[in-house]
Coordinates of C-alpha atoms and ligand atoms in Angstrom, one line a residue:
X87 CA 0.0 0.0 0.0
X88 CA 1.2 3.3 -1.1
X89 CA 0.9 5.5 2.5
X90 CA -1.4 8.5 2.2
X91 CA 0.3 11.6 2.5
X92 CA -0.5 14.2 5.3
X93 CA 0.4 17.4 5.3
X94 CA -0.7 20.8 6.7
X95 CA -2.9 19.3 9.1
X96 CA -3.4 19.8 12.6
X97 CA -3.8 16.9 14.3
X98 CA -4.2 15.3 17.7
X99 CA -3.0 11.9 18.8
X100 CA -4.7 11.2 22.2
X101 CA -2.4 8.3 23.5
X102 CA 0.2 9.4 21.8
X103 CA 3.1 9.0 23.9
X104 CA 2.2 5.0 24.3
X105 CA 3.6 2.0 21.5
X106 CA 1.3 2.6 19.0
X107 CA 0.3 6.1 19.0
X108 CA 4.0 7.2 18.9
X109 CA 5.0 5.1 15.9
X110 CA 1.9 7.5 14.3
X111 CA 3.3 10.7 15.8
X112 CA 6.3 10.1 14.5
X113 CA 5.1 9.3 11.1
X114 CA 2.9 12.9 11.3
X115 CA 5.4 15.3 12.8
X116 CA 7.5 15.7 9.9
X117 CA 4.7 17.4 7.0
X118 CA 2.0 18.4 10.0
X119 CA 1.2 19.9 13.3
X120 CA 0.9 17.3 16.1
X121 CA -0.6 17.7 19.2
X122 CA -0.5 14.9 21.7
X123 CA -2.7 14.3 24.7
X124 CA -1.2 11.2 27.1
X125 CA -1.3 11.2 30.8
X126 CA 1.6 8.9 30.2
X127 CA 0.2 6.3 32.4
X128 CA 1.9 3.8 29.9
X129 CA 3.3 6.1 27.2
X130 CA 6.8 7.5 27.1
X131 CA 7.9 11.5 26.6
X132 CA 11.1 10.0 25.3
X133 CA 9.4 9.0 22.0
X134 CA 7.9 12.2 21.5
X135 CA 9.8 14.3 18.5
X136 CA 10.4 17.8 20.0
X137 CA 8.0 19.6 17.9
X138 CA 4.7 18.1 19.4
X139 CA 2.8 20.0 21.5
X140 CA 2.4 18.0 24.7
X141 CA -0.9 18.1 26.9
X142 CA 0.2 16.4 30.0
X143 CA -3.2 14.9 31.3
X144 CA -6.3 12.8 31.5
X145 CA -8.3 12.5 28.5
X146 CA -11.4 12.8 30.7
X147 CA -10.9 15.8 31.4
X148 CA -12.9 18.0 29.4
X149 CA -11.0 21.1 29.3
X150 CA -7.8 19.7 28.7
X151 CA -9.8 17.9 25.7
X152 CA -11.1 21.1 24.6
X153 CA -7.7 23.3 25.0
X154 CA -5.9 20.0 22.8
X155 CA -8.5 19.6 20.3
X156 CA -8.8 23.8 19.8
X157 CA -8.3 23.9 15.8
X158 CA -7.9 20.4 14.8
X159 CA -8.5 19.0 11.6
X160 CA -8.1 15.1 12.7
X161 CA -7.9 13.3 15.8
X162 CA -6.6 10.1 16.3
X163 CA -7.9 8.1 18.9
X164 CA -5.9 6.0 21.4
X165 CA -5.9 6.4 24.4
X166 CA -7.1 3.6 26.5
X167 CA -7.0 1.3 29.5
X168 CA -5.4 -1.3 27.5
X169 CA -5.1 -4.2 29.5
X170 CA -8.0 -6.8 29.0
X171 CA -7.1 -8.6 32.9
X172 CA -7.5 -4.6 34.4
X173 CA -10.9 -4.2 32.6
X174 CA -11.7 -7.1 34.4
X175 CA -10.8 -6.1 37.8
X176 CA -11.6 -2.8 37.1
X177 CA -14.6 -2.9 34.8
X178 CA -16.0 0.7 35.9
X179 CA -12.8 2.1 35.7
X180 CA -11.9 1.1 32.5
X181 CA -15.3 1.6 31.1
X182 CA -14.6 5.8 31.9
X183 CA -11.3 5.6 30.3
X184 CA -12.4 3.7 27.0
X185 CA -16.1 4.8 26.8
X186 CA -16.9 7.8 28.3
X187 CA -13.3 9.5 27.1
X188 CA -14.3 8.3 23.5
X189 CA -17.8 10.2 23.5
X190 CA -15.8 13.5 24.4
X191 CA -13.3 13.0 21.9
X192 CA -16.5 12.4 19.6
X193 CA -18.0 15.3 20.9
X194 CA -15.1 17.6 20.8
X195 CA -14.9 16.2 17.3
X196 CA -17.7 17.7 16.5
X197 CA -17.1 21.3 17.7
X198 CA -14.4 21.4 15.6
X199 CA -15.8 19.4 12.5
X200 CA -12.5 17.1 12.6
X201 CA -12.2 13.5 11.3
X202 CA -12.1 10.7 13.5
X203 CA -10.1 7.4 13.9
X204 CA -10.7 5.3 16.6
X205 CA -8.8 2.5 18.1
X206 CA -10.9 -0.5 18.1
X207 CA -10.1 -4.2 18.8
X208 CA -10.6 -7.6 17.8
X209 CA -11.8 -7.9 21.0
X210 CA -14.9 -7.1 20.0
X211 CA -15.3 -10.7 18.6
X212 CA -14.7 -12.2 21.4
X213 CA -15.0 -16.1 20.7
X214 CA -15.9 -16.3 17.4
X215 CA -18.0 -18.6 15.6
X216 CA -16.5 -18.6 12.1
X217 CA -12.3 -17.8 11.5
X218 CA -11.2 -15.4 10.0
X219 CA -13.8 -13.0 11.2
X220 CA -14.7 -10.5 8.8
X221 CA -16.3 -7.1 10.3
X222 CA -19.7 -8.7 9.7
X223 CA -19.0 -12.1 11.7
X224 CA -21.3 -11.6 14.9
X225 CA -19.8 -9.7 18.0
X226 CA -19.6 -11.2 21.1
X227 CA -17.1 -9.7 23.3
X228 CA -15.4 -11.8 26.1
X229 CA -14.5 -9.3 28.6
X230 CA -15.4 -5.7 30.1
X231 CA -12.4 -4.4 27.8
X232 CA -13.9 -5.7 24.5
X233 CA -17.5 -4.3 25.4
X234 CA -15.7 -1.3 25.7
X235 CA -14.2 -1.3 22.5
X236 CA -17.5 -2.7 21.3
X237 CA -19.2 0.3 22.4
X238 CA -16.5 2.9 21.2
X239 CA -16.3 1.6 17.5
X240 CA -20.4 1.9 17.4
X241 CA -20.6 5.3 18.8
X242 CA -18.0 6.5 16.5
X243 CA -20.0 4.9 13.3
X244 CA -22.9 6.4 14.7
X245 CA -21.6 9.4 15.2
X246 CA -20.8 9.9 11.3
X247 CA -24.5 8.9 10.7
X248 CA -26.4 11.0 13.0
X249 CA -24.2 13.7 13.1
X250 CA -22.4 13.8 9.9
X251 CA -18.6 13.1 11.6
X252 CA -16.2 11.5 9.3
X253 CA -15.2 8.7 11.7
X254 CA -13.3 5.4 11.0
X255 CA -13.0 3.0 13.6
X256 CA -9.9 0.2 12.8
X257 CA -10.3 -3.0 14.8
X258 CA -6.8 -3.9 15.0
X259 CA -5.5 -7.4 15.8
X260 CA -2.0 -8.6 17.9
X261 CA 0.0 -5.7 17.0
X262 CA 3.4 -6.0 17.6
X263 CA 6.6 -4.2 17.0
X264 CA 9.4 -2.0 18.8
X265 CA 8.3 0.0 21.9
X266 CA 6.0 -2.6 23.2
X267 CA 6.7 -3.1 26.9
X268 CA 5.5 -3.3 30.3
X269 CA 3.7 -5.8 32.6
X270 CA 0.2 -5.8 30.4
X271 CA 2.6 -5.8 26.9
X272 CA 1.9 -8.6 24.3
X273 CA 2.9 -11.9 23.5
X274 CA 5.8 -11.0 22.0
X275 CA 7.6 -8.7 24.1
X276 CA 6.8 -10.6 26.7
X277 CA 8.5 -13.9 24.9
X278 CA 11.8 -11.7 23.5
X279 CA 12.6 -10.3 27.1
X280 CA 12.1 -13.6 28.7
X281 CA 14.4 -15.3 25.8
X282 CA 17.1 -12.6 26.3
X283 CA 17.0 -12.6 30.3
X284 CA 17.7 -16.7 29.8
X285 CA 14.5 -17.2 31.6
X286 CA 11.8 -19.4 31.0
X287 CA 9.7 -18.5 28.0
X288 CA 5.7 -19.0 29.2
X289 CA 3.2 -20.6 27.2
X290 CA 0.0 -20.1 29.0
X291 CA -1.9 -23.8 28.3
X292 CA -1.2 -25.8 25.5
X293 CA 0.3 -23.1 23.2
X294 CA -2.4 -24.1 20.1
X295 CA -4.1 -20.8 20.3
X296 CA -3.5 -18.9 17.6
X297 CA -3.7 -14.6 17.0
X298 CA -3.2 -12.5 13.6
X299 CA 0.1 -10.6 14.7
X300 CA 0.2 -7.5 12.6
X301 CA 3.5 -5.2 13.3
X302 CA 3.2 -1.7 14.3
X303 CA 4.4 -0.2 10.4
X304 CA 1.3 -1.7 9.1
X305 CA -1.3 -0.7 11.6
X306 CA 0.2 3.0 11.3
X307 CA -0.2 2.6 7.5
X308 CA -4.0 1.8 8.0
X309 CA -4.4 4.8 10.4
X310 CA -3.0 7.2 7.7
X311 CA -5.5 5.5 4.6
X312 CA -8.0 6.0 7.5
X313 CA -7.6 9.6 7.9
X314 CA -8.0 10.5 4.1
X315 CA -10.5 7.7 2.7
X316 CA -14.2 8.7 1.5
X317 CA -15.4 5.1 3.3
X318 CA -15.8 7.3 6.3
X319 CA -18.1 6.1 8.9
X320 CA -17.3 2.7 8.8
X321 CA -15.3 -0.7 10.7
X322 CA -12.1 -2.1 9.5
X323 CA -10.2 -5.4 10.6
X324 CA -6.5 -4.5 10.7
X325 CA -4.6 -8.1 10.4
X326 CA -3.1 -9.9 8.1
X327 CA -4.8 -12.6 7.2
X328 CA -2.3 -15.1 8.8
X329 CA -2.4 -17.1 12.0
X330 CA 0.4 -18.1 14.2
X331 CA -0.2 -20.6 17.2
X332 CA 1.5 -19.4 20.3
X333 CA 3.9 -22.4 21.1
X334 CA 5.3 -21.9 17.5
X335 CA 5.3 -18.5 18.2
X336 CA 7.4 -19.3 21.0
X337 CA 9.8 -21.9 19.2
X338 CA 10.3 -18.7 16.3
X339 CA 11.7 -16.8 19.3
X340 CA 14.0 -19.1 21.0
X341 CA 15.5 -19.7 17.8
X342 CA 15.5 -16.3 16.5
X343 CA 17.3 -15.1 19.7
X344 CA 19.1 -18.1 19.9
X345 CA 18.3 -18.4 23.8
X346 CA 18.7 -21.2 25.5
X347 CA 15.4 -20.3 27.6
X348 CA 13.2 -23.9 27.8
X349 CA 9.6 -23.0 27.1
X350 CA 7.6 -24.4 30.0
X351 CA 3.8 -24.3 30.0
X352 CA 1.3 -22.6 32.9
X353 CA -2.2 -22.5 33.7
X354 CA -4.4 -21.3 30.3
X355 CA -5.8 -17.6 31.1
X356 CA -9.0 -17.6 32.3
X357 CA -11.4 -16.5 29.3
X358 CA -8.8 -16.5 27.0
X359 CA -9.6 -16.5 23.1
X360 CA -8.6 -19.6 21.6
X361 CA -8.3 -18.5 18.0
X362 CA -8.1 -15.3 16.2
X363 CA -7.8 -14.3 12.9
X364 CA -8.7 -11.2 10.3
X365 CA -10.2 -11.4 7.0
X366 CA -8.5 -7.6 5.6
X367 CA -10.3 -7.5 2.7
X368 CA -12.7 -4.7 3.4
X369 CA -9.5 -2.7 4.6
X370 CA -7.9 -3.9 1.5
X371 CA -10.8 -2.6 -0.6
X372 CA -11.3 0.8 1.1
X373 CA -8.0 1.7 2.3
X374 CA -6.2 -0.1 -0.1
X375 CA -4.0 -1.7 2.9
X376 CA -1.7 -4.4 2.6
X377 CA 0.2 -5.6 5.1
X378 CA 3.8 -5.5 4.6
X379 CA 6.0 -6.7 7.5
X380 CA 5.9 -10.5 7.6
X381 CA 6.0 -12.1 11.6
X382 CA 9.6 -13.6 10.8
X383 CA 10.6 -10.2 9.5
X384 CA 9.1 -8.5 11.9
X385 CA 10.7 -10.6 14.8
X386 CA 13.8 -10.9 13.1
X387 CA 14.2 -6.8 13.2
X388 CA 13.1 -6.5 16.9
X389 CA 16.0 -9.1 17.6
X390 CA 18.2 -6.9 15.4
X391 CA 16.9 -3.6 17.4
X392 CA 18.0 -5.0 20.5
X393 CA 17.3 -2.8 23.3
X394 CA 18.0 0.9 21.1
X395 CA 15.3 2.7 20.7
X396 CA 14.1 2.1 17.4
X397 CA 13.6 4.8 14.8
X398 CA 10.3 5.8 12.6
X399 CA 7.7 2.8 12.1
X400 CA 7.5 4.0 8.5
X401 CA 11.6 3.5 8.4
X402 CA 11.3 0.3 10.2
X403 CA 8.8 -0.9 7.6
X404 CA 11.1 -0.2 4.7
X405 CA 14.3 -1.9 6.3
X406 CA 12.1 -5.0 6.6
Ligands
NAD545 P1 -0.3 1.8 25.2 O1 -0.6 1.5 26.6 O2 1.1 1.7 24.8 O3 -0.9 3.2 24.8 C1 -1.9 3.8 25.4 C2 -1.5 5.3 25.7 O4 -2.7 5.9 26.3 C3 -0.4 5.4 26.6 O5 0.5 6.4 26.2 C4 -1.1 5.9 28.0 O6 -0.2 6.6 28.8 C5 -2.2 6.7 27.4 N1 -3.4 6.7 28.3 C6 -4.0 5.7 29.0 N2 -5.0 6.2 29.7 C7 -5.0 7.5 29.5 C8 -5.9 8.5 30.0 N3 -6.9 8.3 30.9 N4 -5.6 9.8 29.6 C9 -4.6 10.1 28.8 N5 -3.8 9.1 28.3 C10 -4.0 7.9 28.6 O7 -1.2 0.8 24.3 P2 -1.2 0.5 22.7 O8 -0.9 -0.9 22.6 O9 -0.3 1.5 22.0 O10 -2.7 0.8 22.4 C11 -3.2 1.9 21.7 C12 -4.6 1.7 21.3 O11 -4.8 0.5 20.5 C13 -5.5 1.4 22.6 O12 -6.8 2.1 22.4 C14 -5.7 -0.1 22.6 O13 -6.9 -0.5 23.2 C15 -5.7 -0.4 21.1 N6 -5.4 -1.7 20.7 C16 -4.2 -2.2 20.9 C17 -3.8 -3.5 20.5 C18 -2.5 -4.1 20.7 O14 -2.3 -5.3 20.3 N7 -1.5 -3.4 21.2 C19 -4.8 -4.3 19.9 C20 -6.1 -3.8 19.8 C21 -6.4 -2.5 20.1
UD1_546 C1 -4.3 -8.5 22.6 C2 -4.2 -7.1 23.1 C3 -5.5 -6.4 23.3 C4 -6.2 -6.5 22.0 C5 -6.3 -7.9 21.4 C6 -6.9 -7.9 20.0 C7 -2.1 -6.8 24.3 C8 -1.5 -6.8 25.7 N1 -3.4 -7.1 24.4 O1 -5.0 -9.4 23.5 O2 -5.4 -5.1 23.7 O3 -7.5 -5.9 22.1 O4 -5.0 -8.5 21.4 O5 -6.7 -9.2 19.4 O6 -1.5 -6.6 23.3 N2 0.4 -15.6 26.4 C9 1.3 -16.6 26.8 N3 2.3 -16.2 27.6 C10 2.6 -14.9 28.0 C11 1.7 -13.9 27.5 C12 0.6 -14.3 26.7 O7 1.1 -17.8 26.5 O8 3.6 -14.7 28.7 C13 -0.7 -16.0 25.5 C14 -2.1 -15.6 26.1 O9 -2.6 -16.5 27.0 C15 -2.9 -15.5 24.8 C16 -1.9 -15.1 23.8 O10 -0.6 -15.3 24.3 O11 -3.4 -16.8 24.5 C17 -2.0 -13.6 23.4 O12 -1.9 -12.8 24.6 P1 -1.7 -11.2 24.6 O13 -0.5 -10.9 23.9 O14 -1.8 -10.8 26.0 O15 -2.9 -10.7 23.7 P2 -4.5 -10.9 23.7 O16 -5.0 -11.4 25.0 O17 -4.8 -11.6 22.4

């Protein structure tokens, strides 16, 4: 996919400071003005270029909201209690972070007539009956973080319907890619820093669950068709198409790394999702996204990155 040029825009990246939303910053700042809005609860001021405008807060909060959004042509959406176990134990608490945060934005949105992309999930699906799920395959969602996302990616549809907002909400699958860290980070990361510590790498049950990994490059790429398609007010998976089971997910690594880190097996996660998997071709169609970065190349360059901190997703992308 040829990536949409942006320029001359204002634009605000609410979680912007965190894995994804600063591999998008970083792709904006050059050609546009970027405003980013992260209480950095997760997120990072370190991968923040110097010319963004930082607004150091909670994206409840509707004044901060307002002062960020003042002027903006586009917002990009993602902000969010990420962490499917803390929407359980917290399902109040996330629901005001990934709900009611996402009808401001919404709202704000529509005081300044800007263009919406959400951050949705394939969480949404929850178990699903039919693999790969397309965005018409039924949602169930699983957990109080996929009701969430549930709820955001119909508000925002809506939201171009009754009122007119251009809004796309992108369902996005296992993304993966450099910057992804911390206690409640993916598969992945969590698998390459066990492998390079020497310590164990954990399959939780049998390892035969399988998830759509989709780096970090591409899912930036389908933000940016996002922001400048005319298929406004409507869902997109963003996968690849290609399912990887965890345990051979695990074997890639150890070999990739070359650890000698044994991969032992715990207790399965309570409501976990056994399979998961993206049909792409209503992004493929409308945004004209392809996925690019295979999940060998992919984990081949994080090997390669080490522990530096990487540069541009769109750079990454092209070394792959
Ligand atoms: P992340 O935790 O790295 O990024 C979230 C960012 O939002 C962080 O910078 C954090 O500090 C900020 N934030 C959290 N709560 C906030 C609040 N109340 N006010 C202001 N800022 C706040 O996570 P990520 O993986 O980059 O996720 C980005 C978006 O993509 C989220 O909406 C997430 O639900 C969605 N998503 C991620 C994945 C994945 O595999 N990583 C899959 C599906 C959907
Ligand atoms: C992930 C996202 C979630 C997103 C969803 C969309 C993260 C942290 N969560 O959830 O935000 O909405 O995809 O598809 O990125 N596992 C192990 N050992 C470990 C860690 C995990 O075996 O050390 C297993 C889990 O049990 C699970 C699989 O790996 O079966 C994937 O887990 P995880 O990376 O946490 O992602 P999801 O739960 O799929």
């Amino acid at each position: 996919m040829g990536t949409p040029s942006i320029r001359d825009r204002t634009i605000l990246v609410t979680g912007g400071a965190g894995f994804i939303g600063s591999h998008l910053v970083e792709a904006l700042a050059p050609h546009n003005e970027v405003r980013v809005l992260d209480d950095f609860s997760s997120g990072n001021r370190e991968y923040l270029p110097e010319t963004v405008d930082v607004y150091e807060g909670d994206v409840r909060d509707p004044m901060l909201l307002q002062r960020a959004a003042r002027g903006v042509d586009l917002i990009f959406h993602q902000a969010a209690v990420v962490s499917v176990t803390e929407s359980v134990d917290a399902p109040r608490q996330s629901n005001r972070t990934n709900v009611d945060a996402g009808l401001l934005v919404l709202e704000q949105a529509r005081q300044e007539d800007a263009r919406v992309v959400v951050a949705s999930s394939a969480a949404i699906y929850g178990h699903p009956d039919e693999l790969p799920v397309s965005e018409t395959t039924a949602t169930e969602p699983a957990s109080p973080y996929g009701i969430q996302k549930l709820a955001l990616d119909q508000y925002a549809r809506r939201y171009e319907e009754l009122y007119d907002l251009p809004t796309v909400a992108l369902r996005y699958f296992n993304v993966y890619g450099p910057r992804q860290q911390g206690p409640y980070s993916g598969v992945i990361s969590a698998f390459l820093e066990q492998a390079r510590a020497d310590e164990p790498i954990t399959v939780e049950g049998d390892g035969e669950q399988t998830r759509d990994f989709v780096h970090v490059a591409d899912v930036v790429r389908a933000n940016l068709a996002a922001a400048t398609t005319d298929a406004v007010g409507e869902a997109y998976n963003v996968g690849t198409g290609e399912r990887t089971s965890i345990l051979e997910l695990a074997e890639t690594i150890q070999s990739a790394t070359g650890s000698s880190s044994p991969i032992v097996h715990q207790e399965p996660r309570p409501g976990d999702v056994r399979h998961s998997g993206a049909d792409v071709s209503k992004a493929r169609r409308d945004l004209a996204f392809e996925p690019q970065v295979s999940l060998e190349s992919g984990i081949r360059s994080l090997v390669a990155e080490g522990e530096r901190l990487p540069t541009d997703a769109a750079a990454i992308a092209m070394d792959l």
